[in-house]
PDB file of C-alpha atoms in Angstrom:
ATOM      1  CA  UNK J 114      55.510 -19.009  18.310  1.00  0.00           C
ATOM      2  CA  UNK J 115      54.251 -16.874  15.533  1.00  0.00           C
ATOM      3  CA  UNK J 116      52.734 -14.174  17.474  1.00  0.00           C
ATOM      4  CA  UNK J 117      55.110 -10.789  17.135  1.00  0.00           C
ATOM      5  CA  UNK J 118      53.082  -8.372  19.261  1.00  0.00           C
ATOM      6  CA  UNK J 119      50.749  -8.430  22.044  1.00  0.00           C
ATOM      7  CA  UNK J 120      46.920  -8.143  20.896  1.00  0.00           C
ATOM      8  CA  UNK J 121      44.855  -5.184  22.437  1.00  0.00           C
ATOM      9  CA  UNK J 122      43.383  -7.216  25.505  1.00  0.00           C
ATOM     10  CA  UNK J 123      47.243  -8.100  26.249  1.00  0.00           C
ATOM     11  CA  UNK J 124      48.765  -4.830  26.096  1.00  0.00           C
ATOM     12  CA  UNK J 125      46.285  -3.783  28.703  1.00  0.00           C
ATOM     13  CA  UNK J 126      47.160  -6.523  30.804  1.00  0.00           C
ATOM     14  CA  UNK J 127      50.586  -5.639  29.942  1.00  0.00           C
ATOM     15  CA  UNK J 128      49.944  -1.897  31.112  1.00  0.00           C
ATOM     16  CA  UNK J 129      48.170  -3.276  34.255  1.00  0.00           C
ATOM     17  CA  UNK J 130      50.741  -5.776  35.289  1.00  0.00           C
ATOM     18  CA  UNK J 131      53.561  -3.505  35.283  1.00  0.00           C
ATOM     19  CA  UNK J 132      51.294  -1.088  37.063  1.00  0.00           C
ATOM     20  CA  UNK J 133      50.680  -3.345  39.849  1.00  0.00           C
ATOM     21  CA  UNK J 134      54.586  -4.488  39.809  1.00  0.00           C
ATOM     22  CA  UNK J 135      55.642  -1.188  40.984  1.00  0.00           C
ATOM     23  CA  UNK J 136      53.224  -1.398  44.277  1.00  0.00           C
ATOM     24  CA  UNK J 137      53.396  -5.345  45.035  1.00  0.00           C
ATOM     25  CA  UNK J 138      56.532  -7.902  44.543  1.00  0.00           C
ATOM     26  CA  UNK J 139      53.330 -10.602  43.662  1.00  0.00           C
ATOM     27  CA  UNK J 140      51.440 -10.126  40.131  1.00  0.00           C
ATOM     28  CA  UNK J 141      48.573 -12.851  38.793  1.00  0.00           C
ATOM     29  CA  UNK J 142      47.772 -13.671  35.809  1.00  0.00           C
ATOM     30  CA  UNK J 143      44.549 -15.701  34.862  1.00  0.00           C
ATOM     31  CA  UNK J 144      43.230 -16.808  31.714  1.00  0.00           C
ATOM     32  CA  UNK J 145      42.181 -19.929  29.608  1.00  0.00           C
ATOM     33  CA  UNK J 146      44.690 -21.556  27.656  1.00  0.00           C
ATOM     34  CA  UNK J 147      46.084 -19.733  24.570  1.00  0.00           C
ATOM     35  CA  UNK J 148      45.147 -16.349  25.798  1.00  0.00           C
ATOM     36  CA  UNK J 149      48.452 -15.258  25.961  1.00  0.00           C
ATOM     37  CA  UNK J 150      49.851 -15.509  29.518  1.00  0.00           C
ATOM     38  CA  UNK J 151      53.174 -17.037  28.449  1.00  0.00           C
ATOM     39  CA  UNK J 152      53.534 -14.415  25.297  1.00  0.00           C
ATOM     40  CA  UNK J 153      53.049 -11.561  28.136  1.00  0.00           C
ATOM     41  CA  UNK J 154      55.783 -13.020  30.807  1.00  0.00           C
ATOM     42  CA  UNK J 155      58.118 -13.124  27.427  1.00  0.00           C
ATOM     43  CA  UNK J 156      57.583  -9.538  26.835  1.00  0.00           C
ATOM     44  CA  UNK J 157      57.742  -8.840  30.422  1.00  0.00           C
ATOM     45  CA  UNK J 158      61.165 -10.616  30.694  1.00  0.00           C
ATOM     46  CA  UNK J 159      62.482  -9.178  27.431  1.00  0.00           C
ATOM     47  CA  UNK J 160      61.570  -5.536  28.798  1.00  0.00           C
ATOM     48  CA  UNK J 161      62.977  -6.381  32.375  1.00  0.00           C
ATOM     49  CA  UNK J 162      66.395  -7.096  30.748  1.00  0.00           C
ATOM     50  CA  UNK J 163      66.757  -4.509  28.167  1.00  0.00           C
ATOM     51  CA  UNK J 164      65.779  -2.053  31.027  1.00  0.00           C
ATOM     52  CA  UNK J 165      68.596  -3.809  33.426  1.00  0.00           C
ATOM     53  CA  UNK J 166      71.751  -4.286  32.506  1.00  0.00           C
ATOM     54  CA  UNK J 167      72.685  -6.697  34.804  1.00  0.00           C
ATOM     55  CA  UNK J 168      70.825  -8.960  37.015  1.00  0.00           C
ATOM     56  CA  UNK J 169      69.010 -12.413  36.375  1.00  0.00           C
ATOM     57  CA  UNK J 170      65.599 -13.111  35.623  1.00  0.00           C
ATOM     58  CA  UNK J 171      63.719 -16.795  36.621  1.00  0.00           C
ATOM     59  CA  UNK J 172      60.785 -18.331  34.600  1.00  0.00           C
ATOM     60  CA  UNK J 173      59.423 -21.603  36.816  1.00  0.00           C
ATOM     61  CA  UNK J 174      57.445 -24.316  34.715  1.00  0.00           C
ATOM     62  CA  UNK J 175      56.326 -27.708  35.457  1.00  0.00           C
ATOM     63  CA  UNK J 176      57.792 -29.219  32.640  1.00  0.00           C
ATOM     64  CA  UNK J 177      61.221 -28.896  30.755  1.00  0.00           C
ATOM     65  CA  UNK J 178      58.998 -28.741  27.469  1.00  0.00           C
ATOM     66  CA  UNK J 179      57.615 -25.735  28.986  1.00  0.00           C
ATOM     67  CA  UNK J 180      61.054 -24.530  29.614  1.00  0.00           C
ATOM     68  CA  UNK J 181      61.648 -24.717  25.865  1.00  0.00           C
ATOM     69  CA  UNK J 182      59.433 -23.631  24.745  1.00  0.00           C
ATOM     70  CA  UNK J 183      59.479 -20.166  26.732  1.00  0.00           C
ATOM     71  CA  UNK J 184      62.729 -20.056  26.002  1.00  0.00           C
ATOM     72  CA  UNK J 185      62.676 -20.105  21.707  1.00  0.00           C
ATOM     73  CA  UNK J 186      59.828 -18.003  22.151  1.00  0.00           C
ATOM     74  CA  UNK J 187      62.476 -15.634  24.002  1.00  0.00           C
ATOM     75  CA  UNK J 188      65.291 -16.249  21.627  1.00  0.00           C
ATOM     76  CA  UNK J 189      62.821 -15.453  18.428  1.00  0.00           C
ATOM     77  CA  UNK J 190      61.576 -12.227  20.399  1.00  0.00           C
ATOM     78  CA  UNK J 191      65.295 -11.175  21.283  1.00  0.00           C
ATOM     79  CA  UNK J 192      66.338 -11.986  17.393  1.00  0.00           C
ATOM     80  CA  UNK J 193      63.498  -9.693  16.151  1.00  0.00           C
ATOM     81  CA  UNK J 194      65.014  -6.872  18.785  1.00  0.00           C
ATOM     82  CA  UNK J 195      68.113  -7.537  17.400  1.00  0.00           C
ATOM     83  CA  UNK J 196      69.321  -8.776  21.150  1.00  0.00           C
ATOM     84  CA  UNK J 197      72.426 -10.664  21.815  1.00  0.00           C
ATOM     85  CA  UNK J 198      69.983 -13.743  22.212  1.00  0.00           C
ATOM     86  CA  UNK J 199      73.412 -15.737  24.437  1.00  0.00           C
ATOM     87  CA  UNK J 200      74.031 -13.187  26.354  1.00  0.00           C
ATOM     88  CA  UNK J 201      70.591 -12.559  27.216  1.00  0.00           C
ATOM     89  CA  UNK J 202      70.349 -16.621  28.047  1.00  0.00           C
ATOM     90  CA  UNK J 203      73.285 -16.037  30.662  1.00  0.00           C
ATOM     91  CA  UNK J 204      71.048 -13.598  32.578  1.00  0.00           C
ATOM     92  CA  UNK J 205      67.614 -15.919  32.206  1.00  0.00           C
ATOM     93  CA  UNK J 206      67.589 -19.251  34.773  1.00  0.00           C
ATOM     94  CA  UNK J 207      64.769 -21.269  34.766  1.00  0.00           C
ATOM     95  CA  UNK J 208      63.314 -24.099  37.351  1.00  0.00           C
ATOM     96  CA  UNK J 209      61.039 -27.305  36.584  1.00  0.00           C
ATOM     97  CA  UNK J 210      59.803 -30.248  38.321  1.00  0.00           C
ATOM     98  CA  UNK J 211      61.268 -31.646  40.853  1.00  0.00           C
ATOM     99  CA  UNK J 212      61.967 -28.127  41.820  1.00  0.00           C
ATOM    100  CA  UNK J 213      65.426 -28.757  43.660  1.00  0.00           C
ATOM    101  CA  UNK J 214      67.710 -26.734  41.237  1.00  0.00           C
ATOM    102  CA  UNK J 215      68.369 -23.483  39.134  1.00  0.00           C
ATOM    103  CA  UNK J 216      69.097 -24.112  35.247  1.00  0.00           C
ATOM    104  CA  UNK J 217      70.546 -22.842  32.606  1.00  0.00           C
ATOM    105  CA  UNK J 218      69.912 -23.024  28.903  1.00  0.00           C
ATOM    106  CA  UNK J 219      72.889 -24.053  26.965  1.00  0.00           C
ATOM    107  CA  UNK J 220      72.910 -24.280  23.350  1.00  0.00           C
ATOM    108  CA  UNK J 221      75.057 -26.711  21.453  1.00  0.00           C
ATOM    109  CA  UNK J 222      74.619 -27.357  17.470  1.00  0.00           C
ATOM    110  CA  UNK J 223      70.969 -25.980  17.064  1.00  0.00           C
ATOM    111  CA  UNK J 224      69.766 -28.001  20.324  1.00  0.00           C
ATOM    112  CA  UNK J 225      68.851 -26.587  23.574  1.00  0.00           C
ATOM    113  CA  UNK J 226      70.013 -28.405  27.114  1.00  0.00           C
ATOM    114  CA  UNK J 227      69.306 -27.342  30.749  1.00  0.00           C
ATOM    115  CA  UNK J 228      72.503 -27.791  33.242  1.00  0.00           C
ATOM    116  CA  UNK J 229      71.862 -26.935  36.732  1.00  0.00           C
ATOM    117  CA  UNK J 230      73.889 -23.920  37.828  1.00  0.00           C
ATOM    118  CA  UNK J 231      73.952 -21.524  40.683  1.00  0.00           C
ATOM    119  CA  UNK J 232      72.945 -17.769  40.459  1.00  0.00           C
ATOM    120  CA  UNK J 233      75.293 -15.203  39.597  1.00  0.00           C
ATOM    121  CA  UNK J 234      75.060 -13.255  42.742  1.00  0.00           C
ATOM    122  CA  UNK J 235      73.393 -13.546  45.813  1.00  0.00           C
ATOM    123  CA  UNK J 236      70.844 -10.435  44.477  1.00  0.00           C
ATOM    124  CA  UNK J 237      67.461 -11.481  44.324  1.00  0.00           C
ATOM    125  CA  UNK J 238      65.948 -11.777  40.768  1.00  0.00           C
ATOM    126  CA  UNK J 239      64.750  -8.972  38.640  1.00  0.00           C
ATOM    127  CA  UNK J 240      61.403 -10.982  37.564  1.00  0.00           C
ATOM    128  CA  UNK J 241      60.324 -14.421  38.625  1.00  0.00           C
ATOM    129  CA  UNK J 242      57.680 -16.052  36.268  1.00  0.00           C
ATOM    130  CA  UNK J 243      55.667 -19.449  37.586  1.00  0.00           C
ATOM    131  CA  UNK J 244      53.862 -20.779  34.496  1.00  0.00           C
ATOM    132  CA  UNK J 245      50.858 -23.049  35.278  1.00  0.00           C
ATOM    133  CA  UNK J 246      51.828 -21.853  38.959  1.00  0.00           C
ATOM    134  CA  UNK J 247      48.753 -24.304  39.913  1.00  0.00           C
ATOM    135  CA  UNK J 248      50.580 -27.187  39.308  1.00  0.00           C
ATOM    136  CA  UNK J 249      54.151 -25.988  40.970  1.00  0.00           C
ATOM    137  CA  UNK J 250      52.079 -24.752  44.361  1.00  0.00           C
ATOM    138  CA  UNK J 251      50.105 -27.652  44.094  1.00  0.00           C
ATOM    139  CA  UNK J 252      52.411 -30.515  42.977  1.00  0.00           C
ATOM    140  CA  UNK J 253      54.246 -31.561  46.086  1.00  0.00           C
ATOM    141  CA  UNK J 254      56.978 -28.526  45.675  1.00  0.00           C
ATOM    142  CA  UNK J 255      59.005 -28.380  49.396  1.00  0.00           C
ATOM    143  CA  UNK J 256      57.597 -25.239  50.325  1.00  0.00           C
ATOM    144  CA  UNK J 257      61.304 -24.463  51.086  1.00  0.00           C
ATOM    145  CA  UNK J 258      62.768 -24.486  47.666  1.00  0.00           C
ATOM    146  CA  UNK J 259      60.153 -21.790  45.829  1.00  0.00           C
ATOM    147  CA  UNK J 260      60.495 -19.530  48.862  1.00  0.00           C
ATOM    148  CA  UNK J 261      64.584 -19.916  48.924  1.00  0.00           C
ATOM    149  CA  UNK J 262      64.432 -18.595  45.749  1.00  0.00           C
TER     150      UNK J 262
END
């Protein structure tokens, strides 16, 4: 969680993602672990926000662990933008295993929870994020719930 900017190989992944956002609603990221691909979809979903005022964002993960940690990577990014790091959690729902519900991130004396929780509107997201997407597409997920979404 130390890492403050992107390195040179991912800004230009950076550069090409958002590229490729504007012609395609589907973006892929590849790359051995620690490369980076989480770090990017933070700075992706801190730019999506700051360039929207409203609207909500989704970041899927396995694991609530994953969850967390995306999300104090997010909070320590928003901090050094000197972002309204709770208001910015109201806008950012996330999803993990079993896949059945939306949640938020509440924060209660230092300690994160997740509470499920519906959308705030019936718009569709401003950025969806599946971390270690092989093991959400390939984990049982009713096929369903991700495409609901």
């Amino acid at each position: 969680l130390s890492i403050s900017k992107l390195t040179q190989h991912q800004a230009e992944k950076y550069m090409e993602i958002q590229k490729a956002g504007k012609f395609s609603t589907a973006v892929h990221l590849s790359a051995v672990a620690g490369a980076g691909k989480t770090f990017i979809a933070v700075e992706l979903m801190i730019g999506t926000l700051k360039q929207n005022s409203s609207g909500q964002v989704l970041f899927v993960a396995p694991s609530a662990s994953l969850c967390f940690h995306f999300l104090r990577w997010l909070g320590r990014r928003a901090v050094r933008e000197k972002l309204d790091f709770k208001g910015l959690l109201d806008r950012v729902l996330v999803m993990k295993r079993p896949y059945i519900c939306l949640m938020k991130c509440c924060i209660k004396d230092n300690s994160m929870d997740l509470i499920p929780c519906l959308p705030a509107s019936d718009e569709e997201f401003l950025l969806q994020v599946i971390d270690e997407a092989q093991d959400v597409f390939f984990d049982n997920v009713q096929p369903l719930t991700l495409r609901n979404i």
